[in-house]
């Protein structure tokens, strides 16, 4: 059975965003190659290596709109080469024989590597903006819900009360570190190369260093300290930074899915008028956007698992390894863009159900306050002895289906220290969130001037 056009559109929308798709489109990829060729020609003309008229013509025609794509595709089928067809397309577009000066002295990897770095630079700008948008929403939510008590959970079970603002602040702190990692990465990542076939610049004349410098500077890229044709550590670092961001949102989206379960029901993602949860169950309000974020995020992790393999070049170049980048890294950007778009949507109008959070604090009939009671008894009995008293009561109450208050009142060791009123005060989970509100305020003050929130 074939896949319809409608089905394909759904798949594309689920696995990449339009803006990111445009960056890694065939047109933009070829355009970046043409940009490098034009910058190279201009640099060589300034240095007297090729005629100025040739550089002007090459720069004029180095645009996708001038490329005869039928010719280029035919050349690709014939040559089986990734770049030569485009070089010939640019040569063909240039008039007065100036096409002879296209791609003068450089190798395929110079153009493709430099071009893909330009694509990564554009793509990273989108990632950074998405992180900024999400971070601003998280800061707003954290501030609004710094006092909103909810149950903290460890090892999948209820542990101690926290606040929703505290949980969200931790997410925001993580995003801020990711943003800082991007800034550090960019210092190393945005580097091109014009070094010739094996990195020695043998074909680039005695002005090779000047050619590289002028070419890359005009493209807004740094000049490498030496050829990085077989050294792909920058791209591996890129993959790991993006994978780290993805891991954070995999966790966040998965937590939102759990908190949206009807049995917990503490949050709900936006559900618009006319949105449908199920084709057969009209009542469903599925957290479909968070679910999609987790789905795409899970798929992205497969690329991260093999990204380090791109370093395994044999000698000065290894096509079987090098070409893996052309699939792995664009796919990582494309999928991460979907994860971020999904999370932006969710946090733009997240519904926080305070009443349900409050109700869930009493799900275990007070036993989650065992730690609090233990410390209240420790002044009299010491911490270890108090722990044994509370442990015995907790186990007895859980096994006999009694509330924590009931078993505490039945134990003379407790009742001689704590009155029923004292126990009632201790049983108020909303007053045992520690310093969570204060910690949120302090954190938001520390991060207020961070770049991610500007």
CSV table of C-alpha atoms in Angstrom, one decimal:
chain,number,residue,atom,x,y,z
A,1,UNK,CA,0.0,0.0,0.0
A,2,UNK,CA,1.4,3.4,-1.0
A,3,UNK,CA,1.8,6.5,1.2
A,4,UNK,CA,-0.5,9.4,0.3
A,5,UNK,CA,0.7,13.0,-0.1
A,6,UNK,CA,-1.4,13.8,3.1
A,7,UNK,CA,0.4,11.0,5.0
A,8,UNK,CA,3.8,12.3,3.9
A,9,UNK,CA,2.9,15.8,5.0
A,10,UNK,CA,2.0,14.5,8.4
A,11,UNK,CA,5.3,12.6,8.7
A,12,UNK,CA,7.2,15.7,7.7
A,13,UNK,CA,5.4,17.9,10.2
A,14,UNK,CA,6.0,15.4,12.9
A,15,UNK,CA,9.7,15.0,12.3
A,16,UNK,CA,10.9,18.4,11.3
A,17,UNK,CA,9.8,22.1,11.5
A,18,UNK,CA,9.5,24.2,8.3
A,19,UNK,CA,12.3,26.6,9.3
A,20,UNK,CA,14.7,23.8,10.1
A,21,UNK,CA,13.7,21.9,7.0
A,22,UNK,CA,14.5,24.9,4.9
A,23,UNK,CA,18.0,25.1,6.4
A,24,UNK,CA,18.7,21.5,5.5
A,25,UNK,CA,16.9,21.6,2.2
A,26,UNK,CA,18.6,20.7,-1.1
A,27,UNK,CA,18.4,24.3,-2.2
A,28,UNK,CA,20.1,25.7,0.9
A,29,UNK,CA,22.7,23.0,0.9
A,30,UNK,CA,23.7,23.8,-2.7
A,31,UNK,CA,23.4,27.6,-2.0
A,32,UNK,CA,25.9,27.2,0.8
A,33,UNK,CA,28.4,25.5,-1.5
A,34,UNK,CA,27.9,28.3,-4.0
A,35,UNK,CA,28.5,30.9,-1.2
A,36,UNK,CA,31.8,29.2,-0.4
A,37,UNK,CA,32.8,29.1,-4.1
A,38,UNK,CA,31.9,32.8,-4.5
A,39,UNK,CA,33.9,33.8,-1.4
A,40,UNK,CA,36.8,31.7,-2.6
A,41,UNK,CA,36.8,33.4,-6.0
A,42,UNK,CA,36.6,36.9,-4.5
A,43,UNK,CA,39.5,36.1,-2.2
A,44,UNK,CA,41.6,34.8,-5.0
A,45,UNK,CA,40.8,37.8,-7.2
A,46,UNK,CA,41.9,40.2,-4.4
A,47,UNK,CA,45.2,38.3,-4.2
A,48,UNK,CA,45.7,38.4,-8.0
A,49,UNK,CA,45.3,34.6,-8.4
A,50,UNK,CA,42.3,34.8,-10.8
A,51,UNK,CA,41.0,37.7,-12.8
A,52,UNK,CA,38.7,40.2,-11.0
A,53,UNK,CA,36.2,39.9,-13.8
A,54,UNK,CA,36.0,36.1,-13.2
A,55,UNK,CA,35.3,36.6,-9.5
A,56,UNK,CA,32.6,39.1,-10.3
A,57,UNK,CA,30.9,36.7,-12.7
A,58,UNK,CA,31.2,33.8,-10.4
A,59,UNK,CA,29.8,35.7,-7.4
A,60,UNK,CA,26.9,37.0,-9.7
A,61,UNK,CA,26.0,33.5,-10.8
A,62,UNK,CA,26.6,31.7,-7.5
A,63,UNK,CA,22.9,31.5,-6.7
A,64,UNK,CA,20.6,28.6,-6.8
A,65,UNK,CA,18.2,30.4,-9.1
A,66,UNK,CA,20.9,30.3,-11.8
A,67,UNK,CA,21.5,26.6,-11.5
A,68,UNK,CA,20.2,24.2,-14.2
A,69,UNK,CA,19.0,21.5,-11.8
A,70,UNK,CA,18.1,19.1,-14.6
A,71,UNK,CA,21.7,19.4,-15.8
A,72,UNK,CA,23.1,19.0,-12.3
A,73,UNK,CA,20.9,15.9,-11.6
A,74,UNK,CA,22.0,14.4,-14.9
A,75,UNK,CA,25.6,15.1,-14.0
A,76,UNK,CA,25.1,13.5,-10.6
A,77,UNK,CA,23.8,10.3,-12.2
A,78,UNK,CA,26.9,10.3,-14.4
A,79,UNK,CA,29.6,11.3,-12.0
A,80,UNK,CA,28.3,9.7,-8.8
A,81,UNK,CA,30.0,12.6,-7.1
A,82,UNK,CA,28.4,14.9,-4.4
A,83,UNK,CA,29.9,18.2,-5.4
A,84,UNK,CA,31.2,18.1,-9.0
A,85,UNK,CA,27.7,18.4,-10.6
A,86,UNK,CA,27.2,21.7,-8.7
A,87,UNK,CA,30.6,22.9,-9.7
A,88,UNK,CA,29.9,22.1,-13.3
A,89,UNK,CA,26.5,23.8,-12.9
A,90,UNK,CA,28.1,27.0,-11.7
A,91,UNK,CA,30.7,26.8,-14.5
A,92,UNK,CA,27.9,26.4,-17.0
A,93,UNK,CA,26.1,29.4,-15.6
A,94,UNK,CA,29.1,31.7,-15.9
A,95,UNK,CA,29.6,33.6,-19.2
A,96,UNK,CA,32.7,34.5,-21.2
A,97,UNK,CA,34.6,31.5,-20.1
A,98,UNK,CA,34.9,32.7,-16.5
A,99,UNK,CA,33.6,29.4,-15.3
A,100,UNK,CA,37.1,28.0,-15.8
A,101,UNK,CA,38.1,29.8,-12.6
A,102,UNK,CA,35.4,28.1,-10.4
A,103,UNK,CA,36.7,25.8,-7.7
A,104,UNK,CA,40.3,27.0,-8.4
A,105,UNK,CA,42.8,24.9,-6.3
A,106,UNK,CA,40.4,23.6,-3.7
A,107,UNK,CA,39.0,20.1,-3.0
A,108,UNK,CA,35.5,18.8,-2.5
A,109,UNK,CA,35.8,18.6,1.2
A,110,UNK,CA,36.8,22.3,1.5
A,111,UNK,CA,33.5,23.3,0.0
A,112,UNK,CA,31.2,20.7,1.6
A,113,UNK,CA,32.7,21.0,5.1
A,114,UNK,CA,32.6,24.8,5.1
A,115,UNK,CA,29.1,24.8,3.6
A,116,UNK,CA,27.7,22.4,6.2
A,117,UNK,CA,29.3,24.6,9.0
A,118,UNK,CA,27.3,27.5,7.6
A,119,UNK,CA,24.2,25.4,7.7
A,120,UNK,CA,24.9,24.4,11.3
A,121,UNK,CA,25.3,28.1,12.2
A,122,UNK,CA,21.9,28.9,10.8
A,123,UNK,CA,20.4,25.9,12.5
A,124,UNK,CA,21.9,26.7,15.9
A,125,UNK,CA,20.4,30.1,15.8
A,126,UNK,CA,17.0,28.5,15.6
A,127,UNK,CA,17.8,26.1,18.5
A,128,UNK,CA,19.0,29.0,20.6
A,129,UNK,CA,15.8,31.0,20.0
A,130,UNK,CA,13.6,28.1,20.8
A,131,UNK,CA,15.5,27.6,24.1
A,132,UNK,CA,15.1,31.3,24.9
A,133,UNK,CA,11.3,31.1,24.3
A,134,UNK,CA,10.9,28.0,26.4
A,135,UNK,CA,13.1,29.4,29.2
A,136,UNK,CA,11.1,32.6,29.5
A,137,UNK,CA,7.9,30.5,29.9
A,138,UNK,CA,9.6,28.3,32.5
A,139,UNK,CA,10.7,31.3,34.4
A,140,UNK,CA,7.2,32.7,34.4
A,141,UNK,CA,5.7,29.3,35.5
A,142,UNK,CA,8.3,28.9,38.3
A,143,UNK,CA,7.6,32.3,39.7
A,144,UNK,CA,3.8,31.8,39.5
A,145,UNK,CA,4.0,28.4,41.2
A,146,UNK,CA,6.8,28.8,43.7
A,147,UNK,CA,4.3,28.2,46.5
A,148,UNK,CA,2.1,25.6,44.7
A,149,UNK,CA,2.6,22.5,46.8
A,150,UNK,CA,2.7,19.2,45.1
A,151,UNK,CA,4.0,15.7,45.8
A,152,UNK,CA,7.6,15.0,45.1
A,153,UNK,CA,8.3,11.5,43.9
A,154,UNK,CA,11.3,9.3,44.0
A,155,UNK,CA,11.7,5.8,42.5
A,156,UNK,CA,8.2,6.3,41.0
A,157,UNK,CA,6.5,6.6,44.4
A,158,UNK,CA,5.4,9.5,46.6
A,159,UNK,CA,8.3,10.8,48.7
A,160,UNK,CA,8.0,14.4,50.2
A,161,UNK,CA,6.1,17.6,49.3
A,162,UNK,CA,7.8,20.0,46.9
A,163,UNK,CA,6.4,22.9,44.9
A,164,UNK,CA,5.8,22.9,41.2
A,165,UNK,CA,7.8,26.1,40.9
A,166,UNK,CA,10.8,24.3,42.4
A,167,UNK,CA,10.5,21.4,39.9
A,168,UNK,CA,10.2,23.9,37.0
A,169,UNK,CA,13.2,25.9,38.3
A,170,UNK,CA,15.4,22.8,38.1
A,171,UNK,CA,14.3,22.3,34.4
A,172,UNK,CA,15.2,26.0,33.7
A,173,UNK,CA,18.6,25.6,35.4
A,174,UNK,CA,19.3,22.7,33.1
A,175,UNK,CA,18.3,24.6,30.0
A,176,UNK,CA,20.6,27.5,31.1
A,177,UNK,CA,23.6,25.2,31.3
A,178,UNK,CA,22.7,23.8,27.8
A,179,UNK,CA,22.7,27.4,26.5
A,180,UNK,CA,26.1,28.0,28.0
A,181,UNK,CA,27.4,24.8,26.4
A,182,UNK,CA,26.2,26.0,23.0
A,183,UNK,CA,28.0,29.3,23.5
A,184,UNK,CA,31.2,27.4,24.4
A,185,UNK,CA,30.7,25.0,21.4
A,186,UNK,CA,30.2,27.9,19.0
A,187,UNK,CA,33.8,29.1,19.7
A,188,UNK,CA,35.1,25.8,18.3
A,189,UNK,CA,32.4,24.9,15.8
A,190,UNK,CA,32.2,27.9,13.4
A,191,UNK,CA,35.4,27.1,11.6
A,192,UNK,CA,35.8,26.5,7.9
A,193,UNK,CA,38.7,25.2,5.9
A,194,UNK,CA,40.4,25.9,2.5
A,195,UNK,CA,43.3,23.4,2.6
A,196,UNK,CA,43.2,21.3,-0.6
A,197,UNK,CA,43.1,17.6,-1.2
A,198,UNK,CA,45.0,16.3,1.8
A,199,UNK,CA,45.2,19.5,3.9
A,200,UNK,CA,48.6,20.7,2.8
A,201,UNK,CA,47.4,23.6,0.6
A,202,UNK,CA,49.7,22.4,-2.1
A,203,UNK,CA,47.4,23.5,-4.9
A,204,UNK,CA,46.6,26.9,-3.5
A,205,UNK,CA,49.7,28.9,-4.5
A,206,UNK,CA,52.1,30.7,-2.2
A,207,UNK,CA,49.2,32.8,-1.0
A,208,UNK,CA,47.3,29.8,0.4
A,209,UNK,CA,47.1,31.2,3.9
A,210,UNK,CA,45.7,34.5,2.7
A,211,UNK,CA,43.2,32.7,0.4
A,212,UNK,CA,41.9,30.7,3.4
A,213,UNK,CA,41.7,33.7,5.7
A,214,UNK,CA,40.0,36.0,3.3
A,215,UNK,CA,37.5,33.3,2.2
A,216,UNK,CA,36.5,32.3,5.7
A,217,UNK,CA,36.3,35.7,7.1
A,218,UNK,CA,34.0,36.8,4.4
A,219,UNK,CA,31.7,33.9,5.3
A,220,UNK,CA,31.7,34.8,9.0
A,221,UNK,CA,33.8,31.8,10.0
A,222,UNK,CA,37.0,31.3,11.9
A,223,UNK,CA,40.3,30.2,10.3
A,224,UNK,CA,41.5,26.8,11.6
A,225,UNK,CA,44.9,26.3,13.2
A,226,UNK,CA,45.5,23.4,10.8
A,227,UNK,CA,43.4,21.2,8.5
A,228,UNK,CA,40.6,19.4,10.2
A,229,UNK,CA,39.6,17.2,7.3
A,230,UNK,CA,40.1,13.9,9.2
A,231,UNK,CA,39.5,15.5,12.7
A,232,UNK,CA,35.8,15.5,13.3
A,233,UNK,CA,35.8,16.2,17.1
A,234,UNK,CA,33.9,19.5,16.6
A,235,UNK,CA,31.0,17.8,15.0
A,236,UNK,CA,31.0,15.0,17.6
A,237,UNK,CA,30.8,17.7,20.3
A,238,UNK,CA,28.0,19.3,18.4
A,239,UNK,CA,26.1,16.0,18.3
A,240,UNK,CA,26.6,15.5,22.0
A,241,UNK,CA,25.5,19.0,23.0
A,242,UNK,CA,22.3,18.6,20.9
A,243,UNK,CA,21.9,15.2,22.3
A,244,UNK,CA,22.2,16.5,25.9
A,245,UNK,CA,19.5,19.1,25.2
A,246,UNK,CA,17.3,16.4,23.7
A,247,UNK,CA,17.8,14.2,26.8
A,248,UNK,CA,16.5,17.0,29.0
A,249,UNK,CA,13.4,17.5,27.0
A,250,UNK,CA,12.8,13.7,26.8
A,251,UNK,CA,12.8,13.7,30.6
A,252,UNK,CA,10.5,16.8,30.9
A,253,UNK,CA,8.0,15.6,28.3
A,254,UNK,CA,7.9,12.2,29.8
A,255,UNK,CA,7.3,13.7,33.3
A,256,UNK,CA,4.5,15.8,31.8
A,257,UNK,CA,2.9,12.7,30.4
A,258,UNK,CA,3.0,11.0,33.7
A,259,UNK,CA,1.6,14.0,35.6
A,260,UNK,CA,-1.2,14.1,33.0
A,261,UNK,CA,-2.4,10.6,33.8
A,262,UNK,CA,-6.0,10.7,35.0
A,263,UNK,CA,-5.0,9.0,38.2
A,264,UNK,CA,-2.5,11.9,38.9
A,265,UNK,CA,-4.1,14.6,36.8
A,266,UNK,CA,-1.8,17.5,38.0
A,267,UNK,CA,-1.1,19.1,34.7
A,268,UNK,CA,-2.7,19.3,31.2
A,269,UNK,CA,-1.2,20.5,28.0
A,270,UNK,CA,-3.2,23.0,25.9
A,271,UNK,CA,-6.2,21.4,24.2
A,272,UNK,CA,-7.7,23.6,21.5
A,273,UNK,CA,-11.3,23.9,20.3
A,274,UNK,CA,-11.9,21.3,17.7
A,275,UNK,CA,-8.9,19.2,18.7
A,276,UNK,CA,-9.7,15.5,18.7
A,277,UNK,CA,-8.1,13.0,21.1
A,278,UNK,CA,-9.5,9.8,19.7
A,279,UNK,CA,-11.5,8.7,16.6
A,280,UNK,CA,-13.6,6.3,18.7
A,281,UNK,CA,-13.5,7.7,22.3
A,282,UNK,CA,-15.0,11.2,22.2
A,283,UNK,CA,-14.0,12.0,25.8
A,284,UNK,CA,-10.2,11.7,25.3
A,285,UNK,CA,-8.0,14.8,25.7
A,286,UNK,CA,-4.8,13.1,24.9
A,287,UNK,CA,-1.4,14.9,25.7
A,288,UNK,CA,-0.5,14.3,22.1
A,289,UNK,CA,2.1,17.1,21.8
A,290,UNK,CA,4.1,15.9,24.8
A,291,UNK,CA,3.8,12.4,23.5
A,292,UNK,CA,5.1,13.4,20.1
A,293,UNK,CA,8.1,15.2,21.7
A,294,UNK,CA,9.0,11.9,23.5
A,295,UNK,CA,8.5,9.9,20.3
A,296,UNK,CA,10.8,12.1,18.2
A,297,UNK,CA,13.3,12.4,21.1
A,298,UNK,CA,13.6,8.7,21.4
A,299,UNK,CA,14.3,8.4,17.7
A,300,UNK,CA,17.0,11.1,17.9
A,301,UNK,CA,18.9,9.2,20.5
A,302,UNK,CA,19.7,6.5,17.9
A,303,UNK,CA,21.8,9.1,16.0
A,304,UNK,CA,23.7,10.1,19.1
A,305,UNK,CA,24.6,6.5,19.8
A,306,UNK,CA,26.8,6.4,16.7
A,307,UNK,CA,27.9,10.0,16.3
A,308,UNK,CA,31.4,9.2,17.7
A,309,UNK,CA,32.0,6.9,14.7
A,310,UNK,CA,32.5,9.9,12.5
A,311,UNK,CA,36.0,10.4,14.0
A,312,UNK,CA,37.2,7.1,12.7
A,313,UNK,CA,38.8,8.4,9.5
A,314,UNK,CA,41.4,6.2,7.7
A,315,UNK,CA,44.4,8.3,6.8
A,316,UNK,CA,43.6,11.8,5.5
A,317,UNK,CA,40.0,11.2,4.4
A,318,UNK,CA,37.5,8.4,4.6
A,319,UNK,CA,34.3,8.8,2.6
A,320,UNK,CA,32.5,6.0,4.3
A,321,UNK,CA,32.9,7.8,7.6
A,322,UNK,CA,32.7,11.4,6.4
A,323,UNK,CA,29.4,11.0,4.6
A,324,UNK,CA,27.7,9.7,7.8
A,325,UNK,CA,27.7,13.3,9.0
A,326,UNK,CA,25.5,14.4,6.1
A,327,UNK,CA,22.8,12.1,7.5
A,328,UNK,CA,23.4,12.1,11.3
A,329,UNK,CA,23.8,15.8,12.1
A,330,UNK,CA,21.0,17.3,9.9
A,331,UNK,CA,18.6,14.6,11.3
A,332,UNK,CA,19.6,15.5,14.8
A,333,UNK,CA,18.9,19.2,14.2
A,334,UNK,CA,15.6,18.4,12.4
A,335,UNK,CA,14.3,16.1,15.1
A,336,UNK,CA,15.4,18.4,17.9
A,337,UNK,CA,13.6,21.3,16.3
A,338,UNK,CA,10.3,19.3,16.5
A,339,UNK,CA,11.0,18.4,20.2
A,340,UNK,CA,11.5,22.1,21.0
A,341,UNK,CA,8.5,23.2,18.9
A,342,UNK,CA,6.3,20.7,20.8
A,343,UNK,CA,7.6,21.9,24.2
A,344,UNK,CA,7.1,25.5,23.3
A,345,UNK,CA,3.5,24.8,22.5
A,346,UNK,CA,3.0,23.0,25.8
A,347,UNK,CA,4.6,25.6,28.0
A,348,UNK,CA,2.9,28.5,26.2
A,349,UNK,CA,-0.3,27.6,28.0
A,350,UNK,CA,0.3,24.8,30.4
A,351,UNK,CA,-2.6,24.1,32.8
A,352,UNK,CA,-1.4,23.5,36.3
A,353,UNK,CA,-4.1,21.9,38.4
A,354,UNK,CA,-3.4,23.2,41.9
A,355,UNK,CA,-6.5,21.5,43.5
A,356,UNK,CA,-5.5,18.1,42.2
A,357,UNK,CA,-1.9,18.6,43.4
A,358,UNK,CA,-3.3,19.5,46.8
A,359,UNK,CA,-5.5,16.4,46.9
A,360,UNK,CA,-2.7,14.1,45.8
A,361,UNK,CA,-0.7,15.3,48.8
A,362,UNK,CA,-3.0,13.2,51.0
A,363,UNK,CA,-3.1,10.1,48.8
A,364,UNK,CA,-1.0,8.1,51.3
A,365,UNK,CA,-3.1,9.2,54.3
A,366,UNK,CA,-0.3,11.2,55.8
A,367,UNK,CA,2.5,8.7,55.7
A,368,UNK,CA,4.5,11.0,53.4
A,369,UNK,CA,5.0,13.2,56.5
A,370,UNK,CA,6.9,10.4,58.3
A,371,UNK,CA,10.2,12.2,58.0
A,372,UNK,CA,8.7,15.3,59.6
A,373,UNK,CA,7.2,13.4,62.5
A,374,UNK,CA,10.5,11.6,63.0
A,375,UNK,CA,12.4,14.9,63.4
A,376,UNK,CA,9.7,16.1,65.8
A,377,UNK,CA,10.3,13.1,68.0
A,378,UNK,CA,14.1,13.2,67.7
A,379,UNK,CA,14.5,15.9,70.3
A,380,UNK,CA,13.1,13.4,72.9
A,381,UNK,CA,14.3,10.1,71.6
A,382,UNK,CA,17.3,10.9,69.3
A,383,UNK,CA,17.2,10.5,65.5
A,384,UNK,CA,17.8,6.8,65.2
A,385,UNK,CA,15.3,5.8,67.9
A,386,UNK,CA,12.7,8.2,66.5
A,387,UNK,CA,13.2,6.6,63.1
A,388,UNK,CA,12.5,3.2,64.5
A,389,UNK,CA,9.3,4.4,66.2
A,390,UNK,CA,8.0,6.1,63.1
A,391,UNK,CA,9.0,3.2,60.9
A,392,UNK,CA,7.1,0.7,63.1
A,393,UNK,CA,4.0,2.9,63.0
A,394,UNK,CA,4.2,3.5,59.3
A,395,UNK,CA,4.5,-0.2,58.5
A,396,UNK,CA,1.7,-1.1,61.0
A,397,UNK,CA,-0.6,1.6,59.6
A,398,UNK,CA,0.0,0.7,55.9
A,399,UNK,CA,-0.5,-3.0,56.6
A,400,UNK,CA,-3.7,-2.5,58.7
A,401,UNK,CA,-5.2,0.2,56.4
A,402,UNK,CA,-5.0,2.9,59.1
A,403,UNK,CA,-4.1,6.5,58.6
A,404,UNK,CA,-0.8,7.8,59.9
A,405,UNK,CA,-2.5,10.0,62.4
A,406,UNK,CA,-4.5,7.0,63.8
A,407,UNK,CA,-1.4,4.9,64.4
A,408,UNK,CA,0.5,7.8,65.9
A,409,UNK,CA,-2.2,8.5,68.4
A,410,UNK,CA,-2.3,4.8,69.4
A,411,UNK,CA,1.4,4.8,70.2
A,412,UNK,CA,2.1,6.0,73.8
A,413,UNK,CA,5.7,6.8,72.8
A,414,UNK,CA,4.3,9.3,70.4
A,415,UNK,CA,1.3,10.6,72.3
A,416,UNK,CA,3.5,11.5,75.4
A,417,UNK,CA,5.5,13.8,73.2
A,418,UNK,CA,3.0,15.1,70.6
A,419,UNK,CA,-0.6,16.1,71.2
A,420,UNK,CA,-3.3,15.5,68.6
A,421,UNK,CA,-3.1,19.2,67.7
A,422,UNK,CA,0.7,18.9,67.2
A,423,UNK,CA,0.1,15.9,65.0
A,424,UNK,CA,-2.5,17.8,63.0
A,425,UNK,CA,0.0,20.6,62.4
A,426,UNK,CA,2.6,18.1,61.3
A,427,UNK,CA,0.1,16.4,58.9
A,428,UNK,CA,-0.3,19.6,56.8
A,429,UNK,CA,1.8,18.7,53.8
A,430,UNK,CA,1.6,22.2,52.3
A,431,UNK,CA,3.8,23.5,55.2
A,432,UNK,CA,6.5,20.9,54.7
A,433,UNK,CA,8.0,22.1,51.4
A,434,UNK,CA,11.2,23.1,53.0
A,435,UNK,CA,12.7,26.3,51.6
A,436,UNK,CA,11.3,25.6,48.1
A,437,UNK,CA,9.7,29.0,47.6
A,438,UNK,CA,12.8,30.8,48.9
A,439,UNK,CA,15.1,28.6,46.7
A,440,UNK,CA,13.0,29.5,43.6
A,441,UNK,CA,13.2,33.2,44.4
A,442,UNK,CA,17.0,33.0,44.8
A,443,UNK,CA,17.4,31.0,41.7
A,444,UNK,CA,15.3,33.3,39.6
A,445,UNK,CA,17.3,36.2,40.9
A,446,UNK,CA,20.6,34.5,40.0
A,447,UNK,CA,19.5,33.7,36.5
A,448,UNK,CA,17.6,36.9,35.8
A,449,UNK,CA,20.4,38.3,33.6
A,450,UNK,CA,21.4,35.1,31.9
A,451,UNK,CA,21.5,35.3,28.1
A,452,UNK,CA,18.9,32.6,27.8
A,453,UNK,CA,16.3,34.9,29.4
A,454,UNK,CA,17.3,38.0,27.3
